[in-house]
Amino acid sequence: MNNRLRILRAERGWSQADLADRLDVSRQSVNAIETGKYDPSLPLAFRIARLFGLTIEEVFTDEDASAAKAAE
Amino acid sequence: MTAKRTKAVTPLWRWQVLAAIFVLAITLTGAAPRAHPLLVVLVGGALIVGLFLLGVRAWRGLDEVAREAQKTACMWGARIGAGVNFILVLMLVVSGGAWLPAHLSPQMYVVLGIGASALPMIVAYQIYWSVWWLKRR
């Protein structure tokens, strides 16, 4: 799963630690999610989207769905 | 910025060391010839409850990613550690216990066995936990 977390964070001038504090997770967790090495649970994904005032689909994109759409 | 403490990913190694000390203390107390069984049960029970509460506190301090790391490390670390234990037991049987320390009381052999079986699992757990996080840096 891809995400725009790093871009969204940079737009607001937040460090990973700032975002971690806002989400009540560790900085290492933010890094793991940002780099796509950990897919967050649905509740955490909702929390992330809510924090940025976006929908989940605007933050996270499903690689398989994108590939299927491109193939059509 | 919120004043609350940032979540940590610290492994539960501190609790494991405590657990090892407690288990050893309980086992040694049980092995002591003059210890009253009721006292051993009471002290041991209090230590186990205390340890459980510490574990709950530590668990609640973890976020979902750190919990995932813990769960995965517990699952695979314990299995790998159990596999090592199985090999050690086989080696013990095959060798006839020739490499075991001599002149120990039966109680101390039990203590030794408990410690020796816990160690590979703890070590494997720690390695697996570290690798899990290293892969997600």
Short mmCIF file of N, CA and C in Angstrom, two decimals, chain A:
data_model
loop_
_atom_site.label_atom_id
_atom_site.label_comp_id
_atom_site.label_asym_id
_atom_site.label_seq_id
_atom_site.Cartn_x
_atom_site.Cartn_y
_atom_site.Cartn_z
N MET A 1 0.85 -1.20 0.00
CA MET A 1 0.00 0.00 0.00
C MET A 1 0.88 1.25 0.00
N ASN A 2 0.57 2.18 -0.90
CA ASN A 2 1.32 3.44 -0.95
C ASN A 2 0.59 4.50 -0.12
N ASN A 3 1.32 5.52 0.25
CA ASN A 3 0.66 6.62 0.98
C ASN A 3 1.37 7.94 0.74
N ARG A 4 0.66 9.01 1.07
CA ARG A 4 1.19 10.37 0.86
C ARG A 4 1.57 11.02 2.19
N LEU A 5 1.85 10.19 3.15
CA LEU A 5 2.09 10.70 4.51
C LEU A 5 3.27 11.66 4.57
N ARG A 6 4.35 11.31 3.91
CA ARG A 6 5.55 12.16 3.97
C ARG A 6 5.26 13.54 3.36
N ILE A 7 4.53 13.53 2.23
CA ILE A 7 4.21 14.80 1.56
C ILE A 7 3.29 15.64 2.45
N LEU A 8 2.26 15.00 2.97
CA LEU A 8 1.30 15.72 3.81
C LEU A 8 1.97 16.29 5.05
N ARG A 9 2.88 15.51 5.59
CA ARG A 9 3.61 15.96 6.79
C ARG A 9 4.51 17.15 6.44
N ALA A 10 5.20 17.02 5.31
CA ALA A 10 6.13 18.09 4.89
C ALA A 10 5.37 19.38 4.60
N GLU A 11 4.18 19.25 4.02
CA GLU A 11 3.36 20.44 3.72
C GLU A 11 3.04 21.24 4.98
N ARG A 12 2.94 20.53 6.08
CA ARG A 12 2.61 21.19 7.35
C ARG A 12 3.85 21.53 8.17
N GLY A 13 4.99 21.14 7.66
CA GLY A 13 6.25 21.43 8.36
C GLY A 13 6.41 20.62 9.65
N TRP A 14 5.80 19.45 9.66
CA TRP A 14 5.90 18.60 10.86
C TRP A 14 7.05 17.61 10.70
N SER A 15 7.71 17.37 11.80
CA SER A 15 8.71 16.29 11.81
C SER A 15 7.97 14.98 12.06
N GLN A 16 8.69 13.87 11.93
CA GLN A 16 8.07 12.57 12.22
C GLN A 16 7.64 12.50 13.68
N ALA A 17 8.45 13.12 14.55
CA ALA A 17 8.12 13.11 15.98
C ALA A 17 6.85 13.91 16.25
N ASP A 18 6.70 15.05 15.52
CA ASP A 18 5.47 15.87 15.68
C ASP A 18 4.24 15.05 15.31
N LEU A 19 4.35 14.38 14.15
CA LEU A 19 3.22 13.57 13.69
C LEU A 19 2.96 12.42 14.66
N ALA A 20 4.04 11.83 15.15
CA ALA A 20 3.90 10.72 16.10
C ALA A 20 3.14 11.17 17.34
N ASP A 21 3.49 12.35 17.84
CA ASP A 21 2.79 12.89 19.03
C ASP A 21 1.31 13.12 18.75
N ARG A 22 1.04 13.64 17.55
CA ARG A 22 -0.36 13.93 17.20
C ARG A 22 -1.19 12.66 17.03
N LEU A 23 -0.52 11.60 16.61
CA LEU A 23 -1.23 10.32 16.39
C LEU A 23 -1.15 9.39 17.59
N ASP A 24 -0.35 9.80 18.58
CA ASP A 24 -0.14 8.97 19.77
C ASP A 24 0.50 7.62 19.42
N VAL A 25 1.50 7.70 18.54
CA VAL A 25 2.29 6.52 18.20
C VAL A 25 3.77 6.90 18.32
N SER A 26 4.66 5.95 18.13
CA SER A 26 6.09 6.26 18.22
C SER A 26 6.60 6.83 16.89
N ARG A 27 7.73 7.52 16.95
CA ARG A 27 8.33 8.07 15.73
C ARG A 27 8.71 6.93 14.77
N GLN A 28 9.19 5.84 15.35
CA GLN A 28 9.57 4.69 14.53
C GLN A 28 8.36 4.13 13.78
N SER A 29 7.21 4.19 14.43
CA SER A 29 5.98 3.69 13.78
C SER A 29 5.60 4.59 12.61
N VAL A 30 5.73 5.91 12.81
CA VAL A 30 5.43 6.84 11.72
C VAL A 30 6.35 6.55 10.54
N ASN A 31 7.62 6.34 10.83
CA ASN A 31 8.58 6.04 9.77
C ASN A 31 8.21 4.75 9.03
N ALA A 32 7.84 3.72 9.78
CA ALA A 32 7.47 2.44 9.16
C ALA A 32 6.25 2.59 8.26
N ILE A 33 5.30 3.41 8.68
CA ILE A 33 4.09 3.62 7.87
C ILE A 33 4.43 4.47 6.64
N GLU A 34 5.19 5.53 6.86
CA GLU A 34 5.57 6.44 5.76
C GLU A 34 6.29 5.71 4.64
N THR A 35 7.19 4.83 5.02
CA THR A 35 8.00 4.12 4.03
C THR A 35 7.26 2.92 3.43
N GLY A 36 6.03 2.73 3.86
CA GLY A 36 5.22 1.64 3.32
C GLY A 36 5.62 0.27 3.82
N LYS A 37 6.40 0.24 4.91
CA LYS A 37 6.84 -1.05 5.43
C LYS A 37 5.89 -1.60 6.49
N TYR A 38 4.92 -0.80 6.85
CA TYR A 38 3.87 -1.28 7.75
C TYR A 38 2.55 -0.65 7.31
N ASP A 39 1.55 -1.49 7.12
CA ASP A 39 0.22 -0.99 6.77
C ASP A 39 -0.58 -0.81 8.06
N PRO A 40 -1.04 0.42 8.31
CA PRO A 40 -1.75 0.65 9.57
C PRO A 40 -3.11 -0.04 9.60
N SER A 41 -3.60 -0.24 10.81
CA SER A 41 -4.94 -0.80 10.96
C SER A 41 -5.95 0.25 10.48
N LEU A 42 -7.18 -0.19 10.30
CA LEU A 42 -8.23 0.73 9.84
C LEU A 42 -8.44 1.89 10.83
N PRO A 43 -8.51 1.61 12.15
CA PRO A 43 -8.67 2.74 13.09
C PRO A 43 -7.54 3.76 13.00
N LEU A 44 -6.30 3.28 12.86
CA LEU A 44 -5.16 4.21 12.77
C LEU A 44 -5.19 4.96 11.43
N ALA A 45 -5.57 4.26 10.37
CA ALA A 45 -5.68 4.91 9.06
C ALA A 45 -6.74 6.02 9.10
N PHE A 46 -7.84 5.75 9.77
CA PHE A 46 -8.88 6.78 9.93
C PHE A 46 -8.34 7.97 10.73
N ARG A 47 -7.57 7.66 11.78
CA ARG A 47 -7.01 8.72 12.62
C ARG A 47 -6.06 9.61 11.81
N ILE A 48 -5.26 8.96 10.97
CA ILE A 48 -4.31 9.70 10.13
C ILE A 48 -5.08 10.60 9.16
N ALA A 49 -6.06 10.00 8.50
CA ALA A 49 -6.84 10.76 7.51
C ALA A 49 -7.55 11.94 8.18
N ARG A 50 -8.12 11.68 9.33
CA ARG A 50 -8.85 12.73 10.07
C ARG A 50 -7.91 13.87 10.45
N LEU A 51 -6.70 13.51 10.85
CA LEU A 51 -5.72 14.52 11.27
C LEU A 51 -5.42 15.49 10.13
N PHE A 52 -5.35 14.95 8.92
CA PHE A 52 -5.05 15.79 7.76
C PHE A 52 -6.31 16.34 7.10
N GLY A 53 -7.46 16.02 7.63
CA GLY A 53 -8.72 16.50 7.07
C GLY A 53 -9.01 15.90 5.70
N LEU A 54 -8.59 14.67 5.51
CA LEU A 54 -8.78 13.99 4.22
C LEU A 54 -9.50 12.66 4.43
N THR A 55 -9.84 12.02 3.31
CA THR A 55 -10.40 10.67 3.41
C THR A 55 -9.24 9.68 3.37
N ILE A 56 -9.51 8.46 3.76
CA ILE A 56 -8.46 7.42 3.74
C ILE A 56 -7.90 7.25 2.33
N GLU A 57 -8.80 7.27 1.34
CA GLU A 57 -8.36 7.07 -0.06
C GLU A 57 -7.44 8.19 -0.53
N GLU A 58 -7.57 9.36 0.08
CA GLU A 58 -6.71 10.48 -0.31
C GLU A 58 -5.32 10.39 0.32
N VAL A 59 -5.21 9.57 1.33
CA VAL A 59 -3.91 9.39 2.00
C VAL A 59 -3.25 8.08 1.54
N PHE A 60 -4.05 7.03 1.50
CA PHE A 60 -3.52 5.71 1.15
C PHE A 60 -4.08 5.25 -0.19
N THR A 61 -3.21 4.61 -0.98
CA THR A 61 -3.67 4.04 -2.25
C THR A 61 -3.30 2.56 -2.31
N ASP A 62 -4.24 1.79 -2.79
CA ASP A 62 -4.04 0.35 -2.91
C ASP A 62 -3.30 0.06 -4.21
N GLU A 63 -2.11 -0.50 -4.12
CA GLU A 63 -1.29 -0.77 -5.31
C GLU A 63 -2.01 -1.68 -6.30
N ASP A 64 -2.64 -2.73 -5.77
CA ASP A 64 -3.33 -3.69 -6.65
C ASP A 64 -4.47 -3.03 -7.40
N ALA A 65 -5.22 -2.18 -6.69
CA ALA A 65 -6.34 -1.50 -7.31
C ALA A 65 -5.86 -0.54 -8.39
N SER A 66 -4.75 0.14 -8.10
CA SER A 66 -4.18 1.08 -9.08
C SER A 66 -3.72 0.35 -10.33
N ALA A 67 -3.08 -0.81 -10.09
CA ALA A 67 -2.58 -1.61 -11.22
C ALA A 67 -3.73 -2.14 -12.07
N ALA A 68 -4.79 -2.58 -11.40
CA ALA A 68 -5.96 -3.11 -12.11
C ALA A 68 -6.64 -2.02 -12.93
N LYS A 69 -6.68 -0.82 -12.36
CA LYS A 69 -7.31 0.31 -13.05
C LYS A 69 -6.50 0.69 -14.28
N ALA A 70 -5.19 0.65 -14.12
CA ALA A 70 -4.29 1.02 -15.23
C ALA A 70 -4.39 0.00 -16.37
N ALA A 71 -4.64 -1.26 -16.00
CA ALA A 71 -4.71 -2.33 -17.00
C ALA A 71 -6.00 -2.27 -17.82
N GLU A 72 -7.02 -1.62 -17.26
CA GLU A 72 -8.32 -1.55 -17.96
C GLU A 72 -8.24 -0.68 -19.23
#
